[in-house]
Short mmCIF file of C-alpha atoms in Angstrom, two decimals:
data_model
loop_
_atom_site.label_atom_id
_atom_site.label_comp_id
_atom_site.label_asym_id
_atom_site.label_seq_id
_atom_site.Cartn_x
_atom_site.Cartn_y
_atom_site.Cartn_z
CA UNK A 1 -19.62 104.04 1.98
CA UNK A 2 -16.11 102.67 1.70
CA UNK A 3 -16.78 100.43 4.71
CA UNK A 4 -19.92 98.99 3.04
CA UNK A 5 -17.99 98.35 -0.19
CA UNK A 6 -15.27 96.46 1.68
CA UNK A 7 -17.89 94.39 3.48
CA UNK A 8 -19.66 93.54 0.20
CA UNK A 9 -16.38 92.59 -1.49
CA UNK A 10 -15.47 90.39 1.49
CA UNK A 11 -18.82 88.61 1.25
CA UNK A 12 -18.30 88.03 -2.47
CA UNK A 13 -14.88 86.51 -1.84
CA UNK A 14 -16.36 84.23 0.83
CA UNK A 15 -19.11 83.05 -1.53
CA UNK A 16 -16.67 82.33 -4.37
CA UNK A 17 -14.38 80.40 -2.06
CA UNK A 18 -17.29 78.29 -0.83
CA UNK A 19 -18.78 77.56 -4.28
CA UNK A 20 -16.26 74.74 -4.93
CA UNK A 21 -17.69 72.84 -1.95
CA UNK A 22 -21.36 73.02 -2.97
CA UNK A 23 -21.33 69.93 -5.21
CA UNK A 24 -19.39 67.95 -2.64
CA UNK A 25 -22.01 68.77 0.00
CA UNK A 26 -24.79 67.30 -2.17
CA UNK A 27 -22.89 64.03 -2.59
CA UNK A 28 -22.06 63.92 1.11
CA UNK A 29 -25.70 64.37 2.16
CA UNK A 30 -26.80 61.51 -0.12
CA UNK A 31 -24.23 59.14 1.40
CA UNK A 32 -24.98 60.40 4.91
CA UNK A 33 -28.63 59.50 4.43
CA UNK A 34 -27.73 55.95 3.34
CA UNK A 35 -25.37 55.61 6.28
CA UNK A 36 -27.94 57.03 8.69
CA UNK A 37 -30.64 54.63 7.44
CA UNK A 38 -28.25 51.75 8.06
CA UNK A 39 -27.33 52.86 11.60
CA UNK A 40 -30.72 54.08 12.81
CA UNK A 41 -32.98 51.57 11.09
CA UNK A 42 -31.47 48.48 9.48
CA UNK A 43 -28.81 47.80 12.09
CA UNK A 44 -31.17 48.26 15.03
CA UNK A 45 -33.80 46.01 13.43
CA UNK A 46 -31.14 43.39 12.69
CA UNK A 47 -29.83 43.35 16.28
CA UNK A 48 -33.36 43.10 17.73
CA UNK A 49 -34.16 40.23 15.34
CA UNK A 50 -30.90 38.45 16.23
CA UNK A 51 -31.46 38.79 19.99
CA UNK A 52 -34.97 37.36 19.73
CA UNK A 53 -34.17 34.61 17.23
CA UNK A 54 -31.04 33.34 19.00
CA UNK A 55 -31.86 34.32 22.59
CA UNK A 56 -30.88 30.97 24.15
CA UNK A 57 -27.64 30.63 22.19
CA UNK A 58 -26.53 34.19 22.99
CA UNK A 59 -27.29 33.78 26.71
CA UNK A 60 -25.30 30.54 26.80
CA UNK A 61 -22.35 32.19 25.06
CA UNK A 62 -22.40 35.10 27.52
CA UNK A 63 -22.47 32.73 30.52
CA UNK A 64 -19.72 30.51 29.12
CA UNK A 65 -17.46 33.43 28.21
CA UNK A 66 -17.78 34.88 31.70
CA UNK A 67 -16.95 31.52 33.27
CA UNK A 68 -14.09 30.97 30.83
CA UNK A 69 -12.58 34.33 31.76
CA UNK A 70 -12.74 33.49 35.48
CA UNK A 71 -11.23 30.04 34.95
CA UNK A 72 -8.44 31.33 32.68
CA UNK A 73 -7.46 34.02 35.17
CA UNK A 74 -7.54 31.55 38.05
CA UNK A 75 -5.37 29.19 36.00
CA UNK A 76 -2.74 31.95 35.72
CA UNK A 77 -2.66 32.25 39.52
CA UNK A 78 -2.59 28.47 39.96
CA UNK A 79 0.32 27.93 37.55
CA UNK A 80 2.31 30.80 39.06
CA UNK A 81 1.89 29.51 42.63
CA UNK A 82 2.79 25.97 41.54
CA UNK A 83 5.94 27.18 39.75
CA UNK A 84 7.23 29.66 42.34
CA UNK A 85 6.44 27.41 45.32
CA UNK A 86 7.71 24.27 43.55
CA UNK A 87 4.54 22.30 44.34
CA UNK A 88 2.06 20.29 42.29
CA UNK A 89 -1.01 21.98 40.76
CA UNK A 90 -3.22 20.17 43.30
CA UNK A 91 -1.14 21.58 46.18
CA UNK A 92 -1.24 25.03 44.60
CA UNK A 93 -5.04 24.71 44.41
CA UNK A 94 -5.13 23.91 48.15
CA UNK A 95 -2.91 26.93 48.91
CA UNK A 96 -5.19 29.25 46.93
CA UNK A 97 -8.23 27.80 48.66
CA UNK A 98 -6.63 28.52 52.03
CA UNK A 99 -5.88 32.06 50.83
CA UNK A 100 -9.52 32.56 49.86
CA UNK A 101 -10.63 31.29 53.27
CA UNK A 102 -8.46 33.95 54.92
CA UNK A 103 -9.86 36.54 52.51
CA UNK A 104 -13.47 35.77 53.45
CA UNK A 105 -12.72 35.76 57.19
CA UNK A 106 -10.52 38.87 57.18
CA UNK A 107 -11.46 42.49 57.74
CA UNK A 108 -11.48 45.09 54.96
CA UNK A 109 -7.80 45.94 55.43
CA UNK A 110 -6.76 42.29 55.20
CA UNK A 111 -8.91 41.84 52.08
CA UNK A 112 -7.24 44.90 50.61
CA UNK A 113 -3.81 43.36 51.24
CA UNK A 114 -4.81 40.05 49.60
CA UNK A 115 -6.36 41.85 46.62
CA UNK A 116 -3.07 43.66 46.02
CA UNK A 117 -1.10 40.45 46.51
CA UNK A 118 -3.23 38.86 43.79
CA UNK A 119 -2.80 41.88 41.54
CA UNK A 120 1.00 41.73 41.88
CA UNK A 121 1.00 37.97 41.36
CA UNK A 122 -1.05 38.29 38.19
CA UNK A 123 1.23 41.02 36.83
CA UNK A 124 4.33 38.91 37.51
CA UNK A 125 2.74 35.82 35.97
CA UNK A 126 1.66 37.54 32.75
CA UNK A 127 4.74 39.70 32.11
CA UNK A 128 6.78 36.69 30.97
CA UNK A 129 4.06 35.37 28.64
CA UNK A 130 4.10 36.10 24.89
CA UNK A 131 1.26 38.39 23.83
CA UNK A 132 -0.57 35.53 22.07
CA UNK A 133 -0.64 33.54 25.32
CA UNK A 134 -1.27 36.48 27.62
CA UNK A 135 -4.95 36.50 28.69
CA UNK A 136 -4.98 40.22 29.55
CA UNK A 137 -1.88 42.22 28.68
CA UNK A 138 -3.62 45.61 28.64
CA UNK A 139 -5.20 45.44 32.11
CA UNK A 140 -4.73 43.52 35.32
CA UNK A 141 -7.50 41.00 35.83
CA UNK A 142 -9.15 40.75 39.22
CA UNK A 143 -10.69 37.32 39.65
CA UNK A 144 -13.25 36.73 42.37
CA UNK A 145 -11.90 33.55 43.97
CA UNK A 146 -15.29 32.97 45.58
CA UNK A 147 -16.43 32.06 42.06
CA UNK A 148 -14.01 29.12 42.20
CA UNK A 149 -14.30 27.93 45.80
CA UNK A 150 -17.67 29.22 47.08
CA UNK A 151 -19.90 29.61 44.03
CA UNK A 152 -23.14 28.85 45.90
CA UNK A 153 -22.57 31.21 48.84
CA UNK A 154 -24.64 34.29 48.00
CA UNK A 155 -23.57 35.94 51.27
CA UNK A 156 -20.19 36.77 49.71
CA UNK A 157 -21.63 39.44 47.43
CA UNK A 158 -19.84 42.62 48.55
CA UNK A 159 -20.77 45.57 50.74
CA UNK A 160 -23.77 45.56 53.02
CA UNK A 161 -26.64 47.81 52.05
CA UNK A 162 -25.82 50.45 54.68
CA UNK A 163 -22.19 50.68 53.56
CA UNK A 164 -23.26 50.97 49.92
CA UNK A 165 -25.54 53.86 50.87
CA UNK A 166 -22.66 55.63 52.63
CA UNK A 167 -20.44 55.11 49.57
CA UNK A 168 -23.00 56.62 47.18
CA UNK A 169 -23.62 59.52 49.57
CA UNK A 170 -19.91 60.34 49.85
CA UNK A 171 -19.53 60.13 46.06
CA UNK A 172 -22.32 62.68 45.55
CA UNK A 173 -21.17 65.39 47.98
CA UNK A 174 -18.28 67.85 47.64
CA UNK A 175 -15.11 67.99 49.75
CA UNK A 176 -16.44 70.82 51.93
CA UNK A 177 -19.40 68.68 52.98
CA UNK A 178 -17.10 65.73 53.72
CA UNK A 179 -14.98 68.02 55.93
CA UNK A 180 -18.09 69.09 57.85
CA UNK A 181 -19.07 65.47 58.55
CA UNK A 182 -15.55 64.48 59.60
CA UNK A 183 -15.31 67.51 61.92
CA UNK A 184 -17.95 66.01 64.24
CA UNK A 185 -16.19 65.85 67.65
CA UNK A 186 -17.90 62.62 68.76
CA UNK A 187 -18.16 60.50 65.60
CA UNK A 188 -15.73 62.16 63.18
CA UNK A 189 -12.85 59.69 63.49
CA UNK A 190 -15.09 56.65 63.34
CA UNK A 191 -16.74 58.01 60.18
CA UNK A 192 -13.27 58.72 58.73
CA UNK A 193 -12.05 55.18 59.41
CA UNK A 194 -15.18 53.46 58.14
CA UNK A 195 -15.31 55.71 55.05
CA UNK A 196 -11.75 54.67 54.16
CA UNK A 197 -12.66 50.99 54.56
CA UNK A 198 -15.70 51.44 52.32
CA UNK A 199 -13.69 53.17 49.58
CA UNK A 200 -11.04 50.43 49.77
CA UNK A 201 -13.71 47.76 49.42
CA UNK A 202 -15.16 49.58 46.38
CA UNK A 203 -11.73 50.18 44.86
CA UNK A 204 -12.51 53.89 44.48
CA UNK A 205 -9.07 55.45 45.01
CA UNK A 206 -10.25 58.90 43.91
CA UNK A 207 -12.87 59.00 46.68
CA UNK A 208 -10.33 57.58 49.12
CA UNK A 209 -8.03 60.51 48.31
CA UNK A 210 -10.86 63.00 48.81
CA UNK A 211 -11.74 61.55 52.23
CA UNK A 212 -8.07 61.46 53.24
CA UNK A 213 -7.43 65.11 52.27
CA UNK A 214 -10.66 66.28 53.92
CA UNK A 215 -9.74 64.76 57.29
CA UNK A 216 -8.00 66.46 60.18
CA UNK A 217 -4.20 65.72 60.19
CA UNK A 218 -4.66 64.21 63.65
CA UNK A 219 -7.04 61.63 62.20
CA UNK A 220 -4.46 60.63 59.60
CA UNK A 221 -1.68 60.24 62.18
CA UNK A 222 -3.96 58.22 64.44
CA UNK A 223 -4.98 55.96 61.54
CA UNK A 224 -1.36 55.30 60.53
CA UNK A 225 0.00 55.02 64.09
CA UNK A 226 -0.58 51.30 64.72
CA UNK A 227 -0.26 50.20 61.10
CA UNK A 228 2.67 47.85 60.30
CA UNK A 229 5.52 49.58 58.45
CA UNK A 230 5.10 47.66 55.17
CA UNK A 231 1.38 48.51 55.10
CA UNK A 232 2.12 52.12 56.03
CA UNK A 233 4.50 52.46 53.06
CA UNK A 234 2.00 50.83 50.77
CA UNK A 235 -0.76 53.14 52.03
CA UNK A 236 1.36 56.25 51.54
CA UNK A 237 2.14 55.10 47.98
CA UNK A 238 -1.60 54.77 47.24
CA UNK A 239 -2.21 58.31 48.55
CA UNK A 240 0.72 59.80 46.59
CA UNK A 241 -0.39 58.02 43.40
CA UNK A 242 -3.87 59.42 43.89
CA UNK A 243 -2.49 62.95 44.37
CA UNK A 244 -0.43 62.58 41.18
CA UNK A 245 -3.52 61.47 39.25
CA UNK A 246 -5.42 64.50 40.54
CA UNK A 247 -2.61 66.80 39.40
CA UNK A 248 -2.75 65.25 35.92
CA UNK A 249 -6.51 65.74 35.94
CA UNK A 250 -6.11 69.43 36.69
CA UNK A 251 -3.61 69.83 33.82
CA UNK A 252 -6.28 68.59 31.44
CA UNK A 253 -8.76 71.25 32.53
CA UNK A 254 -7.76 73.74 29.82
CA UNK A 255 -8.33 71.19 27.05
CA UNK A 256 -11.62 70.25 28.69
CA UNK A 257 -12.73 73.89 28.60
CA UNK A 258 -12.14 74.10 24.84
CA UNK A 259 -13.83 70.73 24.39
CA UNK A 260 -16.96 71.79 26.27
CA UNK A 261 -17.14 75.22 24.59
CA UNK A 262 -16.99 73.66 21.10
CA UNK A 263 -19.47 70.98 22.11
CA UNK A 264 -22.01 73.54 23.37
CA UNK A 265 -21.76 75.45 20.08
CA UNK A 266 -22.66 72.24 18.25
CA UNK A 267 -25.46 71.55 20.74
CA UNK A 268 -27.09 74.84 19.78
CA UNK A 269 -26.93 73.85 16.10
CA UNK A 270 -27.76 70.15 16.26
CA UNK A 271 -29.54 69.08 19.45
CA UNK A 272 -32.91 67.42 18.61
CA UNK A 273 -34.79 69.57 21.14
CA UNK A 274 -33.77 72.70 19.22
CA UNK A 275 -34.93 71.41 15.82
CA UNK A 276 -38.67 71.00 16.42
CA UNK A 277 -39.59 73.80 14.03
CA UNK A 278 -37.00 72.86 11.39
CA UNK A 279 -37.72 70.92 8.19
CA UNK A 280 -37.50 67.12 8.08
CA UNK A 281 -34.48 67.35 5.77
CA UNK A 282 -32.65 69.59 8.24
CA UNK A 283 -33.52 67.26 11.14
CA UNK A 284 -32.15 64.25 9.24
CA UNK A 285 -28.94 66.11 8.42
CA UNK A 286 -28.58 67.28 12.02
CA UNK A 287 -29.20 63.75 13.38
CA UNK A 288 -26.17 62.42 11.49
CA UNK A 289 -23.94 65.27 12.64
CA UNK A 290 -25.28 64.94 16.20
CA UNK A 291 -24.22 61.28 16.33
CA UNK A 292 -20.70 62.22 15.31
CA UNK A 293 -20.66 65.10 17.78
CA UNK A 294 -21.60 62.75 20.61
CA UNK A 295 -18.93 60.23 19.60
CA UNK A 296 -16.20 62.91 19.37
CA UNK A 297 -17.24 64.41 22.72
CA UNK A 298 -17.17 61.02 24.46
CA UNK A 299 -13.67 60.43 23.03
CA UNK A 300 -12.61 63.95 24.17
CA UNK A 301 -11.48 64.60 20.59
CA UNK A 302 -11.20 68.40 20.43
CA UNK A 303 -9.83 68.40 16.87
CA UNK A 304 -12.76 66.31 15.60
CA UNK A 305 -15.26 68.64 17.28
CA UNK A 306 -13.55 71.68 15.77
CA UNK A 307 -13.74 70.10 12.30
CA UNK A 308 -17.41 69.31 12.82
CA UNK A 309 -18.10 72.88 13.89
CA UNK A 310 -16.41 74.25 10.76
CA UNK A 311 -18.23 71.78 8.48
CA UNK A 312 -21.63 72.51 10.02
CA UNK A 313 -21.22 76.28 9.71
CA UNK A 314 -20.06 75.88 6.11
CA UNK A 315 -22.93 73.55 5.16
CA UNK A 316 -25.44 75.92 6.75
CA UNK A 317 -23.97 78.82 4.77
CA UNK A 318 -23.07 80.76 7.91
CA UNK A 319 -19.98 82.15 6.22
CA UNK A 320 -19.68 85.21 8.45
CA UNK A 321 -18.81 82.91 11.36
CA UNK A 322 -15.78 81.56 9.44
CA UNK A 323 -12.57 83.25 8.38
CA UNK A 324 -11.70 83.30 4.67
CA UNK A 325 -8.86 80.88 5.43
CA UNK A 326 -11.30 78.45 7.08
CA UNK A 327 -13.68 78.69 4.12
CA UNK A 328 -10.86 77.85 1.69
CA UNK A 329 -10.00 74.83 3.87
CA UNK A 330 -13.58 73.56 3.67
CA UNK A 331 -13.12 72.12 0.18
CA UNK A 332 -10.31 69.85 1.41
CA UNK A 333 -12.34 68.91 4.47
CA UNK A 334 -15.35 68.00 2.33
CA UNK A 335 -13.16 65.90 0.01
CA UNK A 336 -11.83 63.97 3.01
CA UNK A 337 -15.36 63.69 4.41
CA UNK A 338 -16.66 62.24 1.13
CA UNK A 339 -13.87 59.66 0.92
CA UNK A 340 -14.42 58.64 4.54
CA UNK A 341 -18.14 58.18 3.93
CA UNK A 342 -17.48 56.06 0.84
CA UNK A 343 -15.24 53.75 2.89
CA UNK A 344 -17.87 53.53 5.64
CA UNK A 345 -20.60 52.66 3.15
CA UNK A 346 -18.39 49.97 1.57
CA UNK A 347 -17.86 48.40 5.00
CA UNK A 348 -21.59 48.64 5.80
CA UNK A 349 -22.54 46.73 2.64
CA UNK A 350 -20.56 43.75 4.00
CA UNK A 351 -22.59 43.71 7.23
CA UNK A 352 -25.56 41.30 7.46
CA UNK A 353 -27.76 44.22 8.56
CA UNK A 354 -27.30 46.07 5.25
CA UNK A 355 -30.73 46.70 3.69
CA UNK A 356 -32.22 44.47 6.41
CA UNK A 357 -35.56 46.30 6.42
CA UNK A 358 -36.09 45.56 2.72
CA UNK A 359 -35.31 41.82 2.90
CA UNK A 360 -38.00 39.50 1.54
CA UNK A 361 -36.69 36.35 3.23
CA UNK A 362 -34.61 35.72 6.35
CA UNK A 363 -33.98 31.98 5.90
CA UNK A 364 -30.47 32.20 4.47
CA UNK A 365 -29.46 34.88 7.00
CA UNK A 366 -30.87 32.82 9.87
CA UNK A 367 -28.90 29.75 8.81
CA UNK A 368 -25.62 31.65 8.41
CA UNK A 369 -26.06 33.35 11.81
CA UNK A 370 -26.80 29.99 13.45
CA UNK A 371 -23.68 28.45 11.88
CA UNK A 372 -21.54 31.33 13.19
CA UNK A 373 -22.94 30.95 16.71
CA UNK A 374 -22.28 27.21 16.64
CA UNK A 375 -18.66 27.89 15.71
CA UNK A 376 -18.36 29.94 18.91
CA UNK A 377 -20.41 27.66 21.16
CA UNK A 378 -18.81 24.28 20.49
CA UNK A 379 -15.20 25.20 21.42
CA UNK A 380 -16.44 27.33 24.34
CA UNK A 381 -18.35 24.41 25.84
CA UNK A 382 -15.39 22.09 25.39
CA UNK A 383 -12.89 24.55 26.89
CA UNK A 384 -14.97 25.39 29.98
CA UNK A 385 -15.87 21.74 30.56
CA UNK A 386 -12.22 20.66 30.37
CA UNK A 387 -11.13 23.33 32.86
CA UNK A 388 -14.00 22.49 35.24
CA UNK A 389 -13.02 18.79 35.19
CA UNK A 390 -9.38 19.70 35.85
CA UNK A 391 -10.27 21.85 38.87
CA UNK A 392 -12.63 19.18 40.20
CA UNK A 393 -9.69 16.77 40.09
CA UNK A 394 -7.53 19.18 42.11
CA UNK A 395 -10.38 19.73 44.58
CA UNK A 396 -10.84 15.99 45.15
CA UNK A 397 -7.18 15.71 46.19
CA UNK A 398 -7.62 18.43 48.83
CA UNK A 399 -10.05 16.38 50.92
#
């Protein structure tokens, strides 16, 4: 009897604590619906309309931007070689062309060496540049020099089909299976050597580390035996870096466990396949929360998933799954949620897709979109054309 009384009193406290959030939930759901309509309807319709209406302009921009990126990165290499070798740009162009010829004729190990030479050169060239002039401060650009010197040679397109198949097969199997294949007494070492070359070509250092660790120690010694000392040191550095990355990956496993556990709880509440028998209103509410769940999970944001779990349980009235402290926190969470939604809606109203489905005319929007695309196209065309002419001038002096 006393136990039942305590349970009833606890439930009453929970309900009173939650009552302050009820009005906030109603406002939140109204704004969530507006935001959901924008994301799932208006914005998608707008993007489809834009792709169809300006198909040619968008394709040209994509092609020009890709070419511009290649040319800009090549220009960094060209200027660096000209400066450090104290030669003219035309002579630097000839030196880089000779380097690319060696790259195309070399084996996988030689290509690997040149790729890393280019990576180091690019890092050295960009470190001294101010951020405004630096074409890629956050990541090292890898330019395909065949795009500059051998653009029409389709034979320079990467791994052969058989090698690609081996790469995908190795990626899909576990380390135990790799060990079994490499243990073959007649073909094990050859498979080991060719597998390493394939992973180098693909730039997959994680798979390279797996193959290396799965091999017999005798294979490793044999592979390193005739390798020049500078390459051997470089190779050992790659392996040690890979082992360090794997150790860091293991240290994240605990956080990943919490992330997945919270995510699966939200899956049970929000996944579309589990809502077939629910009302349309519930499905619409769940669709909004499901989008945010997916985004938080992709970002590995455990805190965001935990907040979503608490909010969902509170909105569904599943108070027994929350502590009284968590329920009292819900009011603050809902206040923050409401303010965040208001800011999102304000930003959405500035987007051309806002209320797109209810537009009566598209003429003014079409003209403004066309003007914006022209502002991007005209300088892009001029920039790429100027760089192409410059490189053609260097090429003519090489003959």
